[in-house]
Short mmCIF file of C-alpha atoms in Angstrom, two decimals:
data_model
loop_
_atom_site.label_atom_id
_atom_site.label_comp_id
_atom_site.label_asym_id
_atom_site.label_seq_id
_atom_site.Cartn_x
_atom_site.Cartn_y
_atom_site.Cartn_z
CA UNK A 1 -93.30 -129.02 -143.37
CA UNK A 2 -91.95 -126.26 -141.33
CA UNK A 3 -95.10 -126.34 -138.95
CA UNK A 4 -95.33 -129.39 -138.57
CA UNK A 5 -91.90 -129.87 -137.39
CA UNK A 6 -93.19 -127.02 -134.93
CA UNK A 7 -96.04 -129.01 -133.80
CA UNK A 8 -93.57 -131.95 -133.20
CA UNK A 9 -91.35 -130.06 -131.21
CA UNK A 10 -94.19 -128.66 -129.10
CA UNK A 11 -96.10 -132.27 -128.69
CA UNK A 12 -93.25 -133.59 -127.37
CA UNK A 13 -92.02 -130.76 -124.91
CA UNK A 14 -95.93 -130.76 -123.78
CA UNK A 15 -95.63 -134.28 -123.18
CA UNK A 16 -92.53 -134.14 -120.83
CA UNK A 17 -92.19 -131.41 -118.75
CA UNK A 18 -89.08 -130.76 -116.44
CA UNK A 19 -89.10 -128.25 -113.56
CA UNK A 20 -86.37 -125.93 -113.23
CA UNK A 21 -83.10 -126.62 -113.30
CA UNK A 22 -83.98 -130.41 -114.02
CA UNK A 23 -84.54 -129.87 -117.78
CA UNK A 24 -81.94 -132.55 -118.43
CA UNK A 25 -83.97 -134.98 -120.76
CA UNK A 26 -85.77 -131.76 -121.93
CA UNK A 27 -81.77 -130.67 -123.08
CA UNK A 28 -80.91 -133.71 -124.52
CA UNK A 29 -83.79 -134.05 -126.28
CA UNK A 30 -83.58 -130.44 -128.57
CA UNK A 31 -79.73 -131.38 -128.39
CA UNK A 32 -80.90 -134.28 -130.47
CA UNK A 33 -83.54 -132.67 -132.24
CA UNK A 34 -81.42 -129.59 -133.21
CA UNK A 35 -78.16 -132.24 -134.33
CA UNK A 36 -80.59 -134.55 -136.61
CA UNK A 37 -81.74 -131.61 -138.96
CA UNK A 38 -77.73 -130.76 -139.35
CA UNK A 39 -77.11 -127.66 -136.71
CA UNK A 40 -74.45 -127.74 -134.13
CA UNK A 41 -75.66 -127.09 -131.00
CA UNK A 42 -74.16 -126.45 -127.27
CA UNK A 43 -74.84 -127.79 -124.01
CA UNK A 44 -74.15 -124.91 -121.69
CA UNK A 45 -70.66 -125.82 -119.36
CA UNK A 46 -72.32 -125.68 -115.97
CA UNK A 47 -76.26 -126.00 -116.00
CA UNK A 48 -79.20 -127.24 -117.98
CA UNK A 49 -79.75 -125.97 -121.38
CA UNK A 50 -78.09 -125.37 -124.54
CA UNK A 51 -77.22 -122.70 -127.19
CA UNK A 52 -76.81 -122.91 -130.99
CA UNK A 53 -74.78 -120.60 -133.55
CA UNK A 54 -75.97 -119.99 -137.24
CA UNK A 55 -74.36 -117.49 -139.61
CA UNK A 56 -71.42 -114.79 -139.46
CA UNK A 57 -70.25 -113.97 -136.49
CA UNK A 58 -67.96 -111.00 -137.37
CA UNK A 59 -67.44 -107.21 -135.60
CA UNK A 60 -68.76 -106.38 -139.46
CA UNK A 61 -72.70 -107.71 -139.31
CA UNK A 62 -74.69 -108.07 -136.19
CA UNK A 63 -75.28 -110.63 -133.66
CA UNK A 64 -78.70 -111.58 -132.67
CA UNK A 65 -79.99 -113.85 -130.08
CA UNK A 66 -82.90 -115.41 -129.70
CA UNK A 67 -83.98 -116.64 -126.43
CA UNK A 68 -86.80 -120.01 -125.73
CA UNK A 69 -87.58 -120.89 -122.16
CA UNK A 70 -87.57 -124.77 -121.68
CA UNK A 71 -88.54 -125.39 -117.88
CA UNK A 72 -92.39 -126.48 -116.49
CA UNK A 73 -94.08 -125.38 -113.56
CA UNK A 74 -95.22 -127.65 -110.50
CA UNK A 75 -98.60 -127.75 -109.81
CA UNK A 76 -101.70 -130.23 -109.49
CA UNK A 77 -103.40 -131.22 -112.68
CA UNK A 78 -106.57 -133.33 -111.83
CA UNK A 79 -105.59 -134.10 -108.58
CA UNK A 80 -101.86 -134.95 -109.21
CA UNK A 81 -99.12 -132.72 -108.10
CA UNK A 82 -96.33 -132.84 -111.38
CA UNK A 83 -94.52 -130.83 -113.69
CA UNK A 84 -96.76 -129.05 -115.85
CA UNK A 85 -96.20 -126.74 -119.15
CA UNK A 86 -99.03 -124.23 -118.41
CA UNK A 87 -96.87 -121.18 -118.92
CA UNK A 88 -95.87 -121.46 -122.86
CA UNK A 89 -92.57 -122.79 -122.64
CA UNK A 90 -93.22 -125.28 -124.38
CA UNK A 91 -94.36 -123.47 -127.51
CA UNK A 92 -91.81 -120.64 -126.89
CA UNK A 93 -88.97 -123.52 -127.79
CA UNK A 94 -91.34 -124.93 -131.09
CA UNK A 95 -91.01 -121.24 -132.42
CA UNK A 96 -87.70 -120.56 -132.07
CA UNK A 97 -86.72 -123.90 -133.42
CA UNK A 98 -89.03 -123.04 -136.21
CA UNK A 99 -87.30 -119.95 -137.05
CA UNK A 100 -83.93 -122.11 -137.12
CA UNK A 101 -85.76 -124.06 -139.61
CA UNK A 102 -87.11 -121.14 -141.48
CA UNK A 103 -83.37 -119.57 -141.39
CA UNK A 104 -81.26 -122.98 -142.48
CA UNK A 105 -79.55 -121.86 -145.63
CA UNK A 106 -80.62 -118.79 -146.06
CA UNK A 107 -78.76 -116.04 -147.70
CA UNK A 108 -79.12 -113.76 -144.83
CA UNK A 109 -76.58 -115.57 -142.62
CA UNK A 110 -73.96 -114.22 -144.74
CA UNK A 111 -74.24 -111.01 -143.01
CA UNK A 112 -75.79 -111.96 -139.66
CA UNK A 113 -74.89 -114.16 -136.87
CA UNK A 114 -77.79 -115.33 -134.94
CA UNK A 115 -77.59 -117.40 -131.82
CA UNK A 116 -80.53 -119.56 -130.68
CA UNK A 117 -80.26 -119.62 -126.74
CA UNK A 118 -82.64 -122.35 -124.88
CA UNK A 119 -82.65 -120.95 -121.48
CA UNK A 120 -83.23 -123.50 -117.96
CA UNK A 121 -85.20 -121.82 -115.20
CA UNK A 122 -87.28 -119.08 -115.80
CA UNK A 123 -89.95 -119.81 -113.36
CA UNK A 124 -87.37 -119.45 -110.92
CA UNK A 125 -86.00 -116.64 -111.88
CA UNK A 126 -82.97 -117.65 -112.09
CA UNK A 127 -82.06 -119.06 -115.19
CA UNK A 128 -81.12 -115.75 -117.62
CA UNK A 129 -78.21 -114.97 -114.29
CA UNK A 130 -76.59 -118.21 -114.74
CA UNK A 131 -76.61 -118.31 -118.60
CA UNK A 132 -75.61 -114.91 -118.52
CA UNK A 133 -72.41 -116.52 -116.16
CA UNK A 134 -71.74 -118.94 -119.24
CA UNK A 135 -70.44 -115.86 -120.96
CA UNK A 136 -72.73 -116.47 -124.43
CA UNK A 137 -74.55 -113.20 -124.11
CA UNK A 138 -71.44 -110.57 -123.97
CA UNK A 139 -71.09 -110.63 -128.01
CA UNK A 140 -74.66 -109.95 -129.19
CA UNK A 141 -75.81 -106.48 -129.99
CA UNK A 142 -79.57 -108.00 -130.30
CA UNK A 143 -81.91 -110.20 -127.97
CA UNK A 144 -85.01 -111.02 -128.75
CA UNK A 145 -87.56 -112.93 -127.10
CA UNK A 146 -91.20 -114.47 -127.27
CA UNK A 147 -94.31 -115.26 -124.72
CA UNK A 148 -98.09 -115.96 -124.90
CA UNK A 149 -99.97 -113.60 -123.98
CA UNK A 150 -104.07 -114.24 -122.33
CA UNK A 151 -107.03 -113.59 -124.75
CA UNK A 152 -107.20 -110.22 -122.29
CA UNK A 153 -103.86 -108.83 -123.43
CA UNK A 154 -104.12 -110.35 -127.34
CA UNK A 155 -106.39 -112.18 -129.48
CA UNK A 156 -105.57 -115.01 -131.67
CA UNK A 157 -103.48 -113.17 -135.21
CA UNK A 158 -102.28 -110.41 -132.87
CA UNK A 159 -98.92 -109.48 -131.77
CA UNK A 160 -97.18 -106.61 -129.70
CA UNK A 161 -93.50 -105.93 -130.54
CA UNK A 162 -92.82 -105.85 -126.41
CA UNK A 163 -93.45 -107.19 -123.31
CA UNK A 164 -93.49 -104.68 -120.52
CA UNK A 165 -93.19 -106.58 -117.61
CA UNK A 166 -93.09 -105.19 -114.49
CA UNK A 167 -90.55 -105.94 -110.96
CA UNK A 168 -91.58 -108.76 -109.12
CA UNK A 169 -89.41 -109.50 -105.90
CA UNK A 170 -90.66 -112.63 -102.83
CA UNK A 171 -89.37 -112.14 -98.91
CA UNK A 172 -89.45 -115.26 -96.80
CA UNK A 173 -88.19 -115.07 -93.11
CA UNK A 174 -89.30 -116.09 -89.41
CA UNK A 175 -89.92 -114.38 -86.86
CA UNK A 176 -87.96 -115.75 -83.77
CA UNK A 177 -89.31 -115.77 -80.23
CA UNK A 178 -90.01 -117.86 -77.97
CA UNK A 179 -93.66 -119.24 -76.85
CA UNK A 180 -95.32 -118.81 -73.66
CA UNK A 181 -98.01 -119.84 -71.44
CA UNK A 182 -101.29 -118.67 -72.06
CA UNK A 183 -101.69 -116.58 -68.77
CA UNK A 184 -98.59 -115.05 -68.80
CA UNK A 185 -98.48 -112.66 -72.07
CA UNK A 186 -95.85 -110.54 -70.33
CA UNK A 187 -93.14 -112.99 -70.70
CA UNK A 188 -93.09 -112.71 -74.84
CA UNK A 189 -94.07 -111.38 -77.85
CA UNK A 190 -96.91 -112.89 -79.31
CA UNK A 191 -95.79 -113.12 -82.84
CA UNK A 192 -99.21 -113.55 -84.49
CA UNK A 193 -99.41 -109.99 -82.82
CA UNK A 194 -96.02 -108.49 -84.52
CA UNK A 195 -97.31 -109.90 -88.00
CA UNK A 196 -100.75 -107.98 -87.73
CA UNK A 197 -98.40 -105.12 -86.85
CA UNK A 198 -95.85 -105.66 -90.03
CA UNK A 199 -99.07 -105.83 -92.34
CA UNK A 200 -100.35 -102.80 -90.83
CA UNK A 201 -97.12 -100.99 -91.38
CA UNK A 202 -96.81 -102.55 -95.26
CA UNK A 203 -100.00 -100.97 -95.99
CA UNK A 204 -98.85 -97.78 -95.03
CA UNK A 205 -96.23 -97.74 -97.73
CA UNK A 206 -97.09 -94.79 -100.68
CA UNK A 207 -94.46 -94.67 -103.42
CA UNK A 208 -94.77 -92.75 -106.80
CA UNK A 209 -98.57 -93.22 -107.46
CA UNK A 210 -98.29 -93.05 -111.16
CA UNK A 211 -96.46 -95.91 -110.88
CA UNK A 212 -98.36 -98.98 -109.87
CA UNK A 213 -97.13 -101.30 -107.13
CA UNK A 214 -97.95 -103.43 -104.36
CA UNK A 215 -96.77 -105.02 -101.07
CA UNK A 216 -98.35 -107.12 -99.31
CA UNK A 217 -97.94 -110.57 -96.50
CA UNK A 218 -98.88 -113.73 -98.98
CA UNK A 219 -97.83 -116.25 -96.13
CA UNK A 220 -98.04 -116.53 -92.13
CA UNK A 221 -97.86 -119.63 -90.47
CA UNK A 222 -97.69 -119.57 -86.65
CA UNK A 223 -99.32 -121.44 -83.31
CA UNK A 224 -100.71 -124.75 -83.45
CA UNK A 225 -102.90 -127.18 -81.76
CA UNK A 226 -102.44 -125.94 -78.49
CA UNK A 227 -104.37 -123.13 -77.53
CA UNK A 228 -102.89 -121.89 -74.32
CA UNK A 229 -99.72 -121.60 -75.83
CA UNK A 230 -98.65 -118.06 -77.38
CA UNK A 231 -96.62 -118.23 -80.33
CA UNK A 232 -93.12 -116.43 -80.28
CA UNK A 233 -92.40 -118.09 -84.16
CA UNK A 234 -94.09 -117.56 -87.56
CA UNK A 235 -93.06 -118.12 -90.77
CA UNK A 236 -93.62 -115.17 -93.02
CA UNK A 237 -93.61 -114.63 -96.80
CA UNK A 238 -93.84 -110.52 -98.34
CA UNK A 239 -94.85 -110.05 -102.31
CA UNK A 240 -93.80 -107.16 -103.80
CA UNK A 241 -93.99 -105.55 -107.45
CA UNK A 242 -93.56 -102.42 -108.99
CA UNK A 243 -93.55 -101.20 -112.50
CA UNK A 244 -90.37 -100.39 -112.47
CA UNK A 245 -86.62 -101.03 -111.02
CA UNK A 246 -86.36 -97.77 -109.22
CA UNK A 247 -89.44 -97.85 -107.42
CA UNK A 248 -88.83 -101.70 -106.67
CA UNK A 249 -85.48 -100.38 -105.08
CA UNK A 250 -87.47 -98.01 -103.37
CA UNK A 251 -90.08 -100.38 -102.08
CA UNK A 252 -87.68 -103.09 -101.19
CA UNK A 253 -85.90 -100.20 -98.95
CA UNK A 254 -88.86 -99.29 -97.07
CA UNK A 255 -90.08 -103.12 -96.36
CA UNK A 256 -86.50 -104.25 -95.04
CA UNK A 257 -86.60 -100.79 -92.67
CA UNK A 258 -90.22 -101.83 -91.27
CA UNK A 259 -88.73 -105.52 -90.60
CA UNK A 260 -85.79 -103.92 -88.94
CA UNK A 261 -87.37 -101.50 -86.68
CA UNK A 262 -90.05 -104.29 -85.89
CA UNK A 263 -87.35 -106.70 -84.61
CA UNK A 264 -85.45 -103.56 -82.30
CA UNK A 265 -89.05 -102.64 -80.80
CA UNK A 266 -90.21 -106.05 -80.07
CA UNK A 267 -86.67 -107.57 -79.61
CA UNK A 268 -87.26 -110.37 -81.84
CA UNK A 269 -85.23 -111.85 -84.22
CA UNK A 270 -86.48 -111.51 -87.71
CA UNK A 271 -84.41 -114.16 -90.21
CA UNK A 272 -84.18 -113.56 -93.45
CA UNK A 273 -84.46 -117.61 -95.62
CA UNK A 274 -84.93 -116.68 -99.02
CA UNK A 275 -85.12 -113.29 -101.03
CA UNK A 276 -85.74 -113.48 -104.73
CA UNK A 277 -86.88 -111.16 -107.54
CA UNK A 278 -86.87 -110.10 -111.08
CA UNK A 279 -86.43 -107.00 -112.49
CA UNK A 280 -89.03 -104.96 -114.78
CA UNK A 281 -88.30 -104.78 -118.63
CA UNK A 282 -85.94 -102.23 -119.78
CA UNK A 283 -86.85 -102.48 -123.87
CA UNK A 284 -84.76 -101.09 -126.74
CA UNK A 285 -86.72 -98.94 -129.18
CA UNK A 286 -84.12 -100.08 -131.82
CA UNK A 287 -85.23 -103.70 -131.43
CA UNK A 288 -89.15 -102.98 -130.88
CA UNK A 289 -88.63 -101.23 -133.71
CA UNK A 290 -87.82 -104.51 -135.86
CA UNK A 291 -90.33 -106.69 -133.76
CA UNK A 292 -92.75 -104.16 -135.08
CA UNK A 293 -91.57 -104.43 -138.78
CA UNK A 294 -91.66 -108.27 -138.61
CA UNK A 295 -95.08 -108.89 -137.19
CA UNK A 296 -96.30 -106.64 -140.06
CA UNK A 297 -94.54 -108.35 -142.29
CA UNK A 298 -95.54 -111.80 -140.65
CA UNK A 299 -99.29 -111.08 -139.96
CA UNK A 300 -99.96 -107.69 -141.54
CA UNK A 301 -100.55 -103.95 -140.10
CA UNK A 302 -103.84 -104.87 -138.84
CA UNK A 303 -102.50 -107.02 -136.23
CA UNK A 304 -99.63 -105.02 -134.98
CA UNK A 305 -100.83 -103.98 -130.95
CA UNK A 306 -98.69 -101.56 -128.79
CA UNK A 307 -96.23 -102.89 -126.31
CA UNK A 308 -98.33 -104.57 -123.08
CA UNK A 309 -97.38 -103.73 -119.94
CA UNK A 310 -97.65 -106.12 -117.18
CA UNK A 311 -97.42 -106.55 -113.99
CA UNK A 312 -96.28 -110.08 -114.14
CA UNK A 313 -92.63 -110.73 -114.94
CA UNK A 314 -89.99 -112.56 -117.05
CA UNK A 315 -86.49 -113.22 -116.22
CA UNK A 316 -85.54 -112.06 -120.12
CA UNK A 317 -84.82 -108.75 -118.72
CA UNK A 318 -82.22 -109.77 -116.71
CA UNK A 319 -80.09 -109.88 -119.70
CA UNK A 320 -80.78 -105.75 -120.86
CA UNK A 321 -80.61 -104.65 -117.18
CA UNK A 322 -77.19 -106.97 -117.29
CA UNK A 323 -75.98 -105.30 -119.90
CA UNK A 324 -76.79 -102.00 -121.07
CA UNK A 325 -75.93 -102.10 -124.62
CA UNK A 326 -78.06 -104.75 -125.67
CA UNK A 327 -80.76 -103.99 -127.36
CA UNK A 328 -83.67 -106.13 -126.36
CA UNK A 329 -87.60 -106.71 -126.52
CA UNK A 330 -90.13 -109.49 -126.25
CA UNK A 331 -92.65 -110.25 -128.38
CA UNK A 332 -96.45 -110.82 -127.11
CA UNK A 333 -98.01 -113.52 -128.86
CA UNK A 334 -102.31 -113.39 -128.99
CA UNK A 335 -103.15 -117.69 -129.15
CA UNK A 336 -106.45 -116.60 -127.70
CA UNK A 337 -104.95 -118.22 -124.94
CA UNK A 338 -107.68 -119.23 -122.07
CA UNK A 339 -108.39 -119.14 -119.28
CA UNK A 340 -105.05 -117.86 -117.91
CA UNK A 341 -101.39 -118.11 -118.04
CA UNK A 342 -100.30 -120.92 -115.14
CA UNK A 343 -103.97 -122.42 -115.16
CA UNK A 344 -103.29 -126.13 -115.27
CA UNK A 345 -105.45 -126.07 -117.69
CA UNK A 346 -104.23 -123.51 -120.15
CA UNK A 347 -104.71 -124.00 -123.41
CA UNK A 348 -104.51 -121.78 -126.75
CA UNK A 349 -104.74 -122.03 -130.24
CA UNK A 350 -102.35 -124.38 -131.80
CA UNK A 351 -102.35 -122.34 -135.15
CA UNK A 352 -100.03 -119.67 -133.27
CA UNK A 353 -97.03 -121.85 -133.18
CA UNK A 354 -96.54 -120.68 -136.77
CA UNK A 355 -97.27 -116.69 -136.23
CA UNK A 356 -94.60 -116.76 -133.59
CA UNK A 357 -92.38 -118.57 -135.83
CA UNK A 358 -92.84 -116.46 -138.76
CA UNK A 359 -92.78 -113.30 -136.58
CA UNK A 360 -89.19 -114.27 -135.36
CA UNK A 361 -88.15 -114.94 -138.91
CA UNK A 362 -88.82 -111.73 -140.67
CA UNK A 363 -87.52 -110.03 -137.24
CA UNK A 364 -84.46 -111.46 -138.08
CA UNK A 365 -84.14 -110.62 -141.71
CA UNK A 366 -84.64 -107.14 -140.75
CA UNK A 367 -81.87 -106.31 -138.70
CA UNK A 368 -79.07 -105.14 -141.05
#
């Protein structure tokens, strides 16, 4: 029954994606869900998304939380631009509401407080800062979390007990000149000229080489239909990632000195729209240590994998870097999932809604 409750769950949230931050029918809908089989859930004060307690919550027994991610990405889909679950969330939120199921009057939650935390916004990396601002995180000693993983990282009846994802930080800004005629280059800056300049200076960037990272321009937009007219504007977008939150520190550093001693020598103005980033994982061996224990127990020794590192991200670990004395880790999930995580076609094996759910479940019982 438990499955197919899963299934339901999934179905549904498959069927109506919500981007970030708009997850409102998505809320209302597990609020619903989650109030029909008798819990008590939360709608968070001040943004999308919800929370729900089960158990003893007492400075005697520990607090767990487990997080689901409930937004959709936007992207085309057979030639229509829409919301679209390609990333997992969808299934992330049928396994932890299967491990509510799984955990509804057990005996366990006489020593144990768990709280099930459905989290808005993850694609924008944004989300696990504002719930964090909502003040629910600041009595659990535990936090775990779950993701698909590609059929390159895990096959179908695999699991690792972490997720180590790796910093992932976006620039935007403009360059800010003015344009000029054709034949007279010596009254500006041509600023298709500084960005060749600010690429060539990226790629002369070497941090720790053990360490891998990148830099590099992902966007640059300037000129336009007319020819004879040199471009003083450009709008410019930077990608950066690193393996880990010191080097990203240290590559974030060296990119915002090459923008600033571009704009002196050229005398430009370089504006700075939109910075955003998320931080690499920062794991607890504690709670691997109990993700490892429950995906034996859940799918057997065979299938236990060591932790994947990544150098794609997760907001998650926002919540450990937040606050040091949580423990936290993220389960990988193998779904034989093909052919890649935001493909608008992803798809993976249904059959690893229940894994997930079971893995989450004996997690839980083991943390004492």
């Amino acid at each position: 029954m438990t499955a197919e409750k899963i299934l339901e769950v999934f179905n549904h949230m498959h069927a109506n994606p919500e981007l970030s931050n708009e997850e409102y029918e998505t809320t209302d809908y597990i609020f619903d869900y989650l109030e029909q089989e008798g819990f008590s859930p939360v709608r968070f004060k001040n943004i999308t998304g919800l929370y729900c307690d089960m158990g003893t919550f007492s400075d005697e027994y520990p607090t767990i939380g487990i997080r689901a991610d409930i937004d959709a990405l936007y992207q085309e889909v057979d030639g229509v631009k829409r919301a679209n679950h390609s990333c997992g969330h969808d299934a992330h939120t049928g396994m932890v509401i299967g491990a509510m199921l799984k955990m509804k009057n057990h005996e366990a939650l006489e020593t144990r407080g768990i709280r099930f935390i459905f989290q808005p916004a993850e694609e924008l990396g944004s989300g696990a800062l504002a719930v964090v601002e909502e003040g629910i995180i600041d009595s659990l000693d535990y936090l775990f979390g779950i993701h698909l993983r590609p059929i390159e990282e895990a096959a179908m009846g695999q699991a690792s007990p972490s997720i180590e994802h790796g910093s992932a930080a976006s620039l935007e800004f403009k360059i800010a000149g003015d344009d000029a005629h054709g034949a007279r280059p010596h009254l500006n800056h041509n600023a298709i000229e500084i960005g060749a300049d600010i690429v060539n200076m990226l790629s002369k960037i070497h941090i720790n080489p053990i360490i891998p990272s990148s830099v590099k321009m992902t966007k640059f937009i300037a000129g336009g239909k007319s020819l004879n007219i040199i471009p003083g504007i450009a709008e410019c977008g930077i990608d950066m990632r690193a393996q880990t939150n010191e080097e990203m520190d240290n590559l974030k550093d060296r990119v915002f000195k090459i923008l600033k001693y571009v704009e002196e020598f050229y005398d430009v103005s370089i504006e700075e729209e939109n910075f955003s980033g998320i931080v690499a994982s920062e794991s607890n061996e504690e709670a691997i240590q109990f993700l490892r224990e429950g995906i034996t127990d859940a799918l057997g020794a065979e299938n236990l994998m060591e932790p994947i590192i990544t150098s794609g991200g997760d907001d998650f670990h926002y919540y450990t870097v937040k606050y040091p004395g949580l423990k936290g880790a993220m389960i990988g999930l193998g779904c034989d999932l093909e052919p890649g995580l935001h493909h608008p076609k992803m798809t993976f094996d249904r059959k690893a809604l229940a894994n997930g759910t079971d893995i989450l479940y004996h997690s839980i019982l083991k943390v004492k």
